[in-house]
Short mmCIF file of C-alpha atoms and ligand atoms in Angstrom, two decimals:
data_model
loop_
_atom_site.label_atom_id
_atom_site.label_comp_id
_atom_site.label_asym_id
_atom_site.label_seq_id
_atom_site.Cartn_x
_atom_site.Cartn_y
_atom_site.Cartn_z
CA MET A 30 -11.62 30.03 20.60
CA ARG A 31 -14.77 31.72 20.08
CA ILE A 32 -17.01 29.83 17.67
CA VAL A 33 -19.66 31.96 15.79
CA SER A 34 -22.08 30.61 12.91
CA GLY A 35 -25.58 31.38 11.87
CA ILE A 36 -28.72 30.10 9.89
CA GLN A 37 -31.19 32.08 7.85
CA PRO A 38 -34.75 31.21 9.87
CA THR A 39 -36.37 30.36 6.54
CA GLY A 40 -38.69 26.93 6.28
CA ASN A 41 -37.40 23.57 8.25
CA LEU A 42 -34.17 22.44 9.42
CA HIS A 43 -32.90 19.93 6.87
CA LEU A 44 -30.62 17.10 6.69
CA GLY A 45 -28.20 19.50 4.46
CA ASN A 46 -28.15 22.34 7.59
CA TYR A 47 -27.85 19.29 9.61
CA LEU A 48 -25.06 17.54 8.73
CA GLY A 49 -22.85 20.43 6.48
CA ALA A 50 -23.25 22.27 9.85
CA ILE A 51 -25.37 21.65 13.10
CA ARG A 52 -24.01 18.14 14.03
CA ASN A 53 -20.46 20.59 13.75
CA TRP A 54 -22.05 23.53 16.20
CA VAL A 55 -23.31 20.78 18.77
CA GLN A 56 -19.57 18.61 18.01
CA MET A 57 -18.07 22.08 18.83
CA GLN A 58 -19.85 23.02 22.13
CA ASP A 59 -19.90 19.70 23.64
CA ALA A 60 -15.80 19.72 23.10
CA MET A 61 -15.78 23.77 24.57
CA ALA A 62 -12.67 24.16 26.61
CA GLU A 63 -12.76 26.39 29.29
CA GLY A 64 -12.48 29.76 28.39
CA SER A 65 -14.20 29.27 25.24
CA GLN A 66 -17.31 30.56 23.90
CA CYS A 67 -19.95 29.28 21.09
CA LEU A 68 -22.59 31.82 19.61
CA PHE A 69 -25.28 30.34 17.92
CA PHE A 70 -27.84 33.20 15.69
CA LEU A 71 -30.62 32.57 13.59
CA ALA A 72 -29.97 35.12 10.74
CA ASP A 73 -33.12 36.52 10.51
CA LEU A 74 -31.84 40.07 8.97
CA HIS A 75 -30.47 37.81 6.03
CA ALA A 76 -33.52 36.39 5.98
CA ILE A 77 -35.39 39.84 4.54
CA SER A 78 -32.84 39.64 1.72
CA MET A 79 -35.67 38.01 0.11
CA PRO A 80 -39.29 38.39 -0.96
CA HIS A 81 -41.40 37.25 2.77
CA VAL A 82 -44.13 36.97 5.01
CA PRO A 83 -43.58 39.26 8.23
CA ALA A 84 -45.77 36.88 10.54
CA GLN A 85 -44.14 33.68 8.69
CA LEU A 86 -40.79 35.06 9.47
CA HIS A 87 -41.70 35.64 13.39
CA ALA A 88 -43.12 31.73 13.88
CA ALA A 89 -40.06 30.24 11.64
CA THR A 90 -37.96 32.09 14.09
CA LEU A 91 -39.10 30.67 17.11
CA GLU A 92 -39.33 27.70 15.23
CA MET A 93 -35.81 27.88 14.12
CA ALA A 94 -34.46 28.43 17.57
CA ALA A 95 -37.16 24.83 18.98
CA ALA A 96 -34.48 22.81 16.63
CA LEU A 97 -31.65 23.54 17.95
CA VAL A 98 -32.08 23.30 21.15
CA ALA A 99 -33.52 19.87 19.83
CA CYS A 100 -30.86 19.29 17.94
CA GLY A 101 -28.73 19.98 20.69
CA ILE A 102 -27.24 23.27 20.98
CA ASP A 103 -27.79 24.13 24.77
CA PRO A 104 -28.09 27.72 25.89
CA GLU A 105 -26.75 27.43 29.25
CA ARG A 106 -23.62 26.60 27.69
CA SER A 107 -23.88 28.57 23.98
CA ILE A 108 -25.18 31.93 23.23
CA LEU A 109 -28.40 31.75 20.88
CA PHE A 110 -30.35 34.61 19.63
CA ASN A 111 -31.62 36.26 16.65
CA GLN A 112 -30.04 38.62 15.15
CA ALA A 113 -32.84 41.62 14.84
CA GLN A 114 -32.83 41.60 19.10
CA VAL A 115 -29.05 42.50 18.46
CA PRO A 116 -28.58 46.37 16.45
CA ALA A 117 -25.10 45.57 16.93
CA HIS A 118 -24.77 43.51 13.85
CA ALA A 119 -26.45 46.15 11.56
CA GLU A 120 -24.80 48.48 13.00
CA LEU A 121 -21.43 47.02 12.01
CA GLN A 122 -22.63 46.35 8.72
CA TRP A 123 -22.93 49.58 7.79
CA LEU A 124 -19.41 50.65 8.85
CA LEU A 125 -17.84 47.54 7.37
CA ASN A 126 -19.88 49.32 3.54
CA GLY A 127 -17.18 51.16 4.06
CA THR A 128 -15.00 48.94 3.00
CA ALA A 129 -16.46 46.13 1.37
CA ARG A 130 -15.44 46.44 -2.61
CA MET A 131 -18.65 46.02 -4.95
CA GLY A 132 -16.14 44.21 -7.30
CA TRP A 133 -15.63 41.57 -4.51
CA LEU A 134 -20.11 41.63 -4.03
CA SER A 135 -19.83 41.15 -7.83
CA ARG A 136 -18.19 37.90 -7.19
CA MET A 137 -20.52 36.19 -4.81
CA THR A 138 -21.99 32.82 -6.20
CA GLN A 139 -24.81 33.12 -4.73
CA PHE A 140 -25.89 36.41 -5.10
CA LYS A 141 -25.72 35.44 -9.04
CA ASP A 142 -27.77 32.97 -8.00
CA LYS A 143 -30.29 34.11 -6.41
CA SER A 144 -31.18 36.36 -8.95
CA GLY A 145 -30.32 34.71 -11.45
CA LYS A 146 -31.48 36.45 -14.41
CA ASN A 147 -33.82 39.34 -13.08
CA ARG A 148 -30.52 41.01 -11.59
CA GLU A 149 -31.74 45.08 -11.69
CA GLY A 150 -34.80 43.70 -9.83
CA ALA A 151 -33.71 42.05 -6.70
CA SER A 152 -33.23 43.63 -3.11
CA VAL A 153 -30.07 45.44 -2.31
CA ALA A 154 -29.96 43.24 0.62
CA LEU A 155 -28.95 40.72 -1.35
CA PHE A 156 -26.22 42.43 -2.90
CA THR A 157 -24.76 43.51 0.42
CA TYR A 158 -26.37 40.57 2.36
CA PRO A 159 -21.98 38.93 2.44
CA VAL A 160 -21.12 42.67 4.20
CA LEU A 161 -23.98 41.38 7.56
CA GLN A 162 -22.28 38.17 6.73
CA ALA A 163 -18.81 38.61 7.40
CA ALA A 164 -20.41 41.47 10.65
CA ASP A 165 -21.69 38.28 12.07
CA VAL A 166 -18.39 37.23 13.08
CA LEU A 167 -16.11 40.09 12.67
CA LEU A 168 -18.48 41.59 16.00
CA TYR A 169 -17.48 38.86 18.17
CA GLN A 170 -13.86 38.31 17.12
CA ALA A 171 -14.93 34.43 15.78
CA THR A 172 -11.86 32.31 15.30
CA HIS A 173 -13.90 29.51 13.70
CA VAL A 174 -17.20 29.06 12.04
CA PRO A 175 -18.80 25.99 10.99
CA VAL A 176 -20.49 26.23 7.77
CA GLY A 177 -21.79 24.16 4.81
CA GLU A 178 -18.90 24.26 1.37
CA ASP A 179 -21.77 26.58 -0.12
CA GLN A 180 -20.45 29.52 2.33
CA LYS A 181 -17.08 29.21 1.87
CA GLN A 182 -16.40 32.27 -0.12
CA HIS A 183 -18.73 34.70 2.17
CA LEU A 184 -16.09 33.78 4.89
CA GLU A 185 -13.47 34.50 2.95
CA LEU A 186 -14.98 38.27 1.96
CA ALA A 187 -15.44 38.21 5.78
CA ARG A 188 -11.82 37.97 5.92
CA ASP A 189 -11.31 39.89 3.67
CA VAL A 190 -13.15 43.04 4.90
CA ALA A 191 -11.40 42.59 8.10
CA GLN A 192 -7.75 42.80 6.59
CA LYS A 193 -8.76 45.97 4.19
CA PHE A 194 -10.51 47.38 7.31
CA ASN A 195 -7.27 46.48 10.03
CA ASN A 196 -5.04 47.87 7.13
CA ASP A 197 -6.70 50.37 6.59
CA PHE A 198 -7.64 51.76 9.45
CA CYS A 199 -5.61 50.41 12.81
CA ALA A 200 -2.08 50.68 13.70
CA GLU A 201 -0.34 46.96 13.25
CA ASP A 202 -0.49 45.84 16.09
CA ALA A 203 -3.63 46.74 17.37
CA PRO A 204 -5.92 45.79 14.58
CA VAL A 205 -9.85 45.61 15.34
CA PHE A 206 -10.99 42.58 14.08
CA THR A 207 -9.44 38.47 14.10
CA LEU A 208 -9.24 36.89 10.08
CA PRO A 209 -12.14 33.80 11.55
CA GLU A 210 -11.62 30.56 9.70
CA PRO A 211 -14.05 28.71 7.67
CA ILE A 212 -14.28 24.86 9.76
CA ILE A 213 -16.36 22.63 6.98
CA PRO A 214 -16.83 19.31 7.42
CA PRO A 215 -14.75 16.82 4.99
CA GLU A 216 -17.08 14.19 4.85
CA ALA A 217 -20.60 16.28 4.39
CA ALA A 218 -19.59 19.66 2.92
CA ARG A 219 -22.40 19.75 0.74
CA ILE A 220 -25.09 17.12 0.33
CA MET A 221 -27.00 16.99 -2.24
CA SER A 222 -30.67 16.68 -3.19
CA LEU A 223 -32.64 13.60 -3.41
CA ARG A 224 -34.31 13.90 -7.06
CA ASP A 225 -30.43 15.65 -8.97
CA GLY A 226 -27.40 14.65 -7.52
CA THR A 227 -25.78 17.39 -9.32
CA ALA A 228 -27.96 20.45 -6.77
CA LYS A 229 -27.29 20.98 -2.95
CA MET A 230 -30.39 20.11 -0.97
CA SER A 231 -31.73 23.19 -0.60
CA LYS A 232 -34.78 25.29 1.47
CA SER A 233 -35.59 27.22 -1.80
CA ASP A 234 -35.84 24.14 -4.00
CA PRO A 235 -39.52 24.08 -4.70
CA SER A 236 -39.81 20.45 -4.31
CA ASP A 237 -39.87 19.16 -0.65
CA MET A 238 -38.95 15.87 -2.41
CA ALA A 239 -35.61 17.29 -2.87
CA ARG A 240 -34.90 17.34 1.13
CA ILE A 241 -35.02 15.14 3.89
CA ASN A 242 -36.88 18.08 6.59
CA LEU A 243 -36.37 17.95 10.29
CA THR A 244 -39.80 17.43 10.77
CA ASP A 245 -41.05 14.60 8.60
CA ASP A 246 -42.26 11.59 9.94
CA ALA A 247 -40.93 8.18 9.60
CA ASP A 248 -43.47 7.60 6.17
CA THR A 249 -42.22 10.49 4.59
CA ILE A 250 -38.80 9.81 5.76
CA MET A 251 -39.20 6.71 3.18
CA GLN A 252 -41.03 7.31 1.03
CA LYS A 253 -38.56 10.38 0.15
CA VAL A 254 -35.63 8.00 -0.08
CA ARG A 255 -37.32 5.35 -1.96
CA LYS A 256 -38.38 7.51 -4.52
CA ALA A 257 -35.07 9.17 -4.23
CA ARG A 258 -33.51 9.43 -8.06
CA THR A 259 -30.55 6.89 -8.32
CA ASP A 260 -29.32 5.24 -11.41
CA PRO A 261 -29.85 1.28 -12.66
CA GLU A 262 -26.59 -0.28 -11.64
CA PRO A 263 -25.86 -2.05 -8.13
CA LEU A 264 -24.12 0.20 -5.34
CA PRO A 265 -19.98 -0.15 -6.23
CA SER A 266 -17.80 -1.83 -3.75
CA GLU A 267 -15.10 0.68 -4.30
CA LEU A 268 -15.20 4.36 -3.55
CA ALA A 269 -13.67 4.85 -7.38
CA GLY A 270 -17.06 3.17 -8.60
CA LEU A 271 -19.30 6.18 -7.09
CA GLU A 272 -17.76 8.71 -9.94
CA GLY A 273 -19.90 9.93 -12.42
CA ARG A 274 -22.26 8.87 -10.34
CA PRO A 275 -23.50 11.60 -8.52
CA GLU A 276 -27.32 10.73 -6.68
CA ALA A 277 -25.38 7.15 -5.80
CA ALA A 278 -22.06 8.49 -3.74
CA ASN A 279 -24.73 11.56 -2.50
CA LEU A 280 -27.18 8.25 -0.74
CA VAL A 281 -23.63 6.81 0.23
CA GLY A 282 -21.25 9.75 1.85
CA ILE A 283 -25.79 10.26 3.76
CA TYR A 284 -25.50 6.55 4.88
CA ALA A 285 -22.06 7.08 6.51
CA VAL A 286 -22.04 10.41 8.29
CA MET A 287 -25.26 9.20 9.86
CA ALA A 288 -23.69 5.85 10.77
CA GLY A 289 -20.63 7.45 12.15
CA THR A 290 -18.86 5.15 9.47
CA GLY A 291 -16.69 5.95 5.80
CA ARG A 292 -17.76 6.06 3.32
CA GLU A 293 -15.24 2.58 2.33
CA ALA A 294 -16.96 0.76 5.25
CA VAL A 295 -20.97 1.53 3.94
CA LEU A 296 -19.27 0.09 0.14
CA ARG A 297 -18.31 -2.62 1.98
CA ASP A 298 -21.27 -3.95 3.34
CA PHE A 299 -23.23 -2.79 0.11
CA GLY A 300 -20.93 -3.49 -2.50
CA GLY A 301 -22.54 -5.40 -5.31
CA GLN A 302 -26.29 -4.46 -3.88
CA GLY A 303 -28.90 -2.70 -5.67
CA PHE A 304 -30.98 0.20 -4.26
CA GLY A 305 -34.11 -2.36 -3.52
CA ALA A 306 -32.07 -3.14 -0.67
CA PHE A 307 -29.94 0.26 0.27
CA LYS A 308 -32.36 1.95 0.23
CA PRO A 309 -34.41 0.72 3.22
CA ALA A 310 -31.77 0.66 4.72
CA LEU A 311 -30.85 3.89 4.62
CA GLY A 312 -34.45 5.01 5.08
CA GLU A 313 -34.51 2.96 8.05
CA LEU A 314 -31.12 4.85 9.74
CA LEU A 315 -32.20 8.70 9.25
CA VAL A 316 -35.65 7.46 10.74
CA ALA A 317 -33.66 6.02 13.68
CA LYS A 318 -31.16 8.83 13.99
CA LEU A 319 -33.90 12.16 13.11
CA ALA A 320 -36.67 10.84 15.50
CA PRO A 321 -35.41 11.86 18.87
CA ILE A 322 -34.86 15.22 17.11
CA ASN A 323 -37.99 15.16 16.11
CA GLN A 324 -39.95 14.42 18.71
CA ARG A 325 -38.06 16.91 21.16
CA PHE A 326 -38.42 19.51 18.55
CA THR A 327 -42.18 18.41 18.74
CA GLU A 328 -42.54 19.13 22.75
CA LEU A 329 -40.05 22.90 22.59
CA LYS A 330 -42.16 24.45 19.86
CA ALA A 331 -44.60 24.85 22.16
CA ASP A 332 -43.59 26.61 24.55
CA ARG A 333 -43.64 30.25 23.49
CA GLU A 334 -42.54 32.35 25.91
CA ALA A 335 -39.54 29.71 27.11
CA LEU A 336 -38.12 30.01 23.15
CA ASP A 337 -38.72 33.88 23.61
CA ALA A 338 -37.03 34.10 26.58
CA ILE A 339 -34.00 31.70 25.52
CA LEU A 340 -33.20 34.42 22.75
CA ALA A 341 -33.72 37.38 24.82
CA ARG A 342 -31.19 36.32 27.29
CA GLY A 343 -28.88 34.59 24.08
CA ALA A 344 -29.13 38.59 22.60
CA LEU A 345 -28.00 40.23 25.97
CA ARG A 346 -24.81 38.06 26.24
CA ALA A 347 -24.42 38.61 22.83
CA HIS A 348 -24.58 42.48 23.07
CA GLU A 349 -22.14 42.52 25.79
CA ILE A 350 -19.26 40.93 23.50
CA ALA A 351 -20.19 42.96 20.62
CA ARG A 352 -20.08 46.53 22.40
CA PRO A 353 -15.77 46.48 22.50
CA THR A 354 -15.74 45.69 19.44
CA LEU A 355 -18.09 47.90 17.78
CA ASN A 356 -17.21 50.85 19.55
CA ALA A 357 -13.75 50.67 18.68
CA ALA A 358 -14.16 50.35 15.15
CA TYR A 359 -16.90 53.23 15.46
CA LYS A 360 -13.68 54.88 17.07
CA ALA A 361 -10.95 53.70 14.01
CA LEU A 362 -13.32 55.43 11.32
CA GLY A 363 -12.67 58.36 13.09
CA LEU A 364 -16.82 58.57 13.94
CA VAL A 365 -18.03 61.16 16.76
CA ARG A 366 -20.30 59.34 19.08
CA GLY A 367 -22.04 61.20 22.49
CA ARG A 368 -21.07 59.35 25.69
P1 TYM B 7 -28.02 28.74 5.31
O1 TYM B 7 -29.46 29.01 6.15
O2 TYM B 7 -28.60 28.68 3.94
O3 TYM B 7 -27.59 27.27 6.29
C1 TYM B 7 -27.13 26.77 7.16
C2 TYM B 7 -25.80 25.87 7.17
O4 TYM B 7 -26.19 25.14 6.92
C3 TYM B 7 -25.28 24.53 5.82
N1 TYM B 7 -26.33 24.15 4.70
C4 TYM B 7 -25.39 22.94 4.21
N2 TYM B 7 -23.90 21.85 4.02
C5 TYM B 7 -24.04 20.73 3.62
N3 TYM B 7 -24.67 20.53 2.53
C6 TYM B 7 -26.24 21.34 1.78
N4 TYM B 7 -26.68 20.72 1.14
C7 TYM B 7 -26.20 22.27 3.16
N5 TYM B 7 -27.19 23.63 2.73
C8 TYM B 7 -27.44 24.67 3.96
C9 TYM B 7 -25.07 26.17 5.28
O5 TYM B 7 -23.64 26.13 4.80
C10 TYM B 7 -24.99 26.64 6.58
O6 TYM B 7 -23.84 26.86 7.12
N6 TYM B 7 -25.94 32.74 5.19
C11 TYM B 7 -25.31 31.55 6.33
C12 TYM B 7 -26.11 32.11 7.31
C13 TYM B 7 -25.32 33.21 7.99
C14 TYM B 7 -24.02 32.91 8.11
C15 TYM B 7 -23.65 33.95 9.14
C16 TYM B 7 -23.41 31.69 8.64
C17 TYM B 7 -25.37 34.21 7.32
N7 TYM B 7 -24.44 34.90 8.92
C18 TYM B 7 -22.30 34.03 9.46
C19 TYM B 7 -22.61 31.41 9.26
C20 TYM B 7 -21.60 33.07 10.11
C21 TYM B 7 -26.43 30.78 5.56
O7 TYM B 7 -28.18 31.25 4.86
O8 TYM B 7 -27.04 29.26 5.36
#
């Protein structure tokens, strides 16, 4: 197994990232069999697809590295790096631009969402973003890619690109690329905003009250949960009673994943009770589970030299793994390179 996944170093790591993806990264790392490998990276090249402040991106990249280590990514067992230190990502993206089709990219919902009404003003990078994401995983022959539901479409595109490249340029018994499988946690595929149960929790939401950041202190977490939007009904005792109640379903889902139980068990305990009782219990659970991460994060982020060293070493290791695949892609395309 080769597990590969990434996160954009824009803004804070929030509960959606943590439950939808990072927790899975850590679990997969910890369950790794001999001969398997995990590569996790900061998608700083993706971050320039939207307007950004260079100095902030630099700081955010180091901070996100600290956050991942605080969540349990072990840079000894996993390869942790940022894309910008491994030029093979950008190189392979260009090679794959010849295979990806305009029509495929035009159907990407993230491009439609992020460009909004101003498509003409969107960056070219935002449009070709999914091709870089395909390069990210294909470069390492990833077999499994742990992500949240919102990245599923990008992963399908990566498979399409790999398949077309293999068909067009490789002998049937010698494909260059492995088709990666997305791994999406069924119970936390989509953590929703605390202000709107129909929108995903996101770092681009202008309201900080919509998300729990892993760096929020206990008071902030309690306040955000207390103010989370809900409806006036008490919690149901059965799952069916959550239908048509997106905010209630989201909070129950978060509780269930954080407590490591099912949603049924949460409803058995809280069914019939109002949010006045449930919200403080959820807030306390979040504070208890996130406090150790928060503390480790605060210690780690101060040590910039150690973070630089982790990323530099990760980049070297990643580069070694990437090289044969990148060379094979150049060769398959008939591109002449010096020795
Ligand atoms: P990003 O930085 O937006 O998010 C990182 C991971 O967190 C997941 N996630 C969520 N899961 C559940 N509920 C939510 N509300 C929620 N919000 C975010 C995302 O699905 C993701 O797994 N394009 C990617 C980064 C990337 C990447 C890759 C991922 C670049 N190259 C290659 C996998 C493989 C992104 O912007 O994720």
